[in-house]
Amino acid sequence: MKSFPLFLLMFTVIVSWAIGFYFISIINTPTIIIPLVNDYLWMNEYKGFLGLPILFSLTTVPAVLYFFRKRDRLKKTWYTAFSASQLIWIATIAAQLKIIAFNLGICH
């Protein structure tokens, strides 16, 4: 079994963190508006841009590293855990880009 899925997942994690730090350095406002379905949520810029990556880093990275160590015994579970984690991180990046676009005034 190859370790390419783990490298792909870690690349997605690093991209998400890089997006958060990059836009924290660009957008200089004390609050960030997070658009929800029927309402808006106001947060500071660190929670707004890095809240999701912190939450999912604390949950998915240790679980995936555990499954990676046990991947020889858990082949189907390894691919299921990788697919679920990759889906979560792609959704996190999409949410970050939506928050960024909303705060830059692109999609008001």
Coordinates of C-alpha atoms in Angstrom, one line a residue:
M1 CA 0.0 0.0 0.0
K2 CA 1.3 3.4 -1.0
S3 CA 1.5 6.4 1.3
F4 CA 0.3 8.8 -1.4
P5 CA -3.1 9.3 0.2
L6 CA -1.4 10.6 3.4
F7 CA 0.8 13.0 1.4
L8 CA -2.3 14.2 -0.5
L9 CA -4.2 14.8 2.8
M10 CA -1.3 16.6 4.4
F11 CA -1.0 18.8 1.4
T12 CA -4.7 19.7 1.7
V13 CA -4.2 20.5 5.4
I14 CA -1.2 22.7 4.6
V15 CA -3.1 24.5 1.9
S16 CA -6.0 25.2 4.3
W17 CA -3.6 26.6 6.9
A18 CA -1.8 28.7 4.3
I19 CA -5.0 30.2 3.0
G20 CA -6.0 31.2 6.6
F21 CA -2.6 32.8 7.4
Y22 CA -2.4 34.5 4.1
F23 CA -5.7 36.2 4.3
I24 CA -5.2 37.1 8.0
S25 CA -2.1 39.1 6.8
I26 CA -4.1 40.7 3.9
I27 CA -7.4 41.6 5.5
N28 CA -6.9 44.1 8.3
T29 CA -10.3 44.3 10.0
P30 CA -11.1 43.6 13.6
T31 CA -14.1 41.4 12.8
I32 CA -14.9 38.9 10.0
I33 CA -18.5 38.2 8.9
I34 CA -19.2 34.6 8.3
P35 CA -22.4 34.1 6.2
L36 CA -24.6 31.3 7.4
V37 CA -27.8 30.0 5.8
N38 CA -30.2 32.6 7.3
D39 CA -27.9 34.8 9.4
Y40 CA -24.5 36.2 9.8
L41 CA -21.9 35.4 12.5
W42 CA -19.3 38.0 13.5
M43 CA -15.9 36.8 14.8
N44 CA -12.4 38.1 15.1
E45 CA -10.2 37.3 12.1
Y46 CA -8.2 34.5 13.7
K47 CA -11.3 32.5 14.7
G48 CA -12.9 33.4 11.3
F49 CA -10.1 32.2 9.1
L50 CA -8.4 29.6 11.3
G51 CA -11.3 28.2 13.4
L52 CA -12.2 25.4 11.0
P53 CA -8.5 24.3 10.3
I54 CA -7.9 24.2 14.1
L55 CA -11.0 22.2 14.7
F56 CA -10.4 19.7 12.0
S57 CA -6.6 19.4 12.6
L58 CA -7.3 18.4 16.2
T59 CA -9.8 15.7 15.0
T60 CA -8.7 14.3 11.7
V61 CA -4.9 14.4 11.7
P62 CA -4.4 12.2 14.8
A63 CA -7.1 9.8 13.5
V64 CA -5.6 9.5 10.1
L65 CA -2.1 9.1 11.5
Y66 CA -3.3 6.2 13.7
F67 CA -5.0 4.6 10.7
F68 CA -1.9 5.1 8.6
R69 CA 0.2 3.2 11.2
K70 CA -2.3 0.4 11.2
R71 CA -3.0 0.4 7.5
D72 CA -1.8 -3.1 6.8
R73 CA -4.5 -4.6 9.0
L74 CA -7.2 -2.0 8.1
K75 CA -7.0 -1.6 4.3
K76 CA -10.7 -0.8 3.7
T77 CA -10.9 1.3 6.9
W78 CA -7.8 3.3 5.8
Y79 CA -9.3 4.3 2.5
T80 CA -12.6 5.2 4.1
A81 CA -10.9 7.3 6.8
F82 CA -8.7 9.0 4.1
S83 CA -11.8 9.7 1.9
A84 CA -13.8 11.1 4.8
S85 CA -10.9 13.3 5.9
Q86 CA -10.1 14.5 2.4
L87 CA -13.8 15.5 2.0
I88 CA -13.8 17.4 5.3
W89 CA -10.7 19.3 4.3
I90 CA -12.0 20.2 0.8
A91 CA -15.2 21.4 2.5
T92 CA -13.1 23.4 4.9
I93 CA -11.1 25.1 2.1
A94 CA -14.4 25.9 0.3
A95 CA -15.8 27.4 3.4
Q96 CA -12.7 29.5 3.9
L97 CA -12.9 30.7 0.3
K98 CA -16.5 31.6 0.8
I99 CA -15.8 33.6 4.0
I100 CA -12.9 35.4 2.2
A101 CA -14.9 36.2 -0.8
F102 CA -17.8 37.5 1.3
N103 CA -15.5 39.7 3.4
L104 CA -13.7 41.1 0.3
G105 CA -17.1 42.1 -1.1
I106 CA -17.0 39.8 -4.0
C107 CA -20.3 37.9 -3.3
H108 CA -22.5 40.3 -1.4

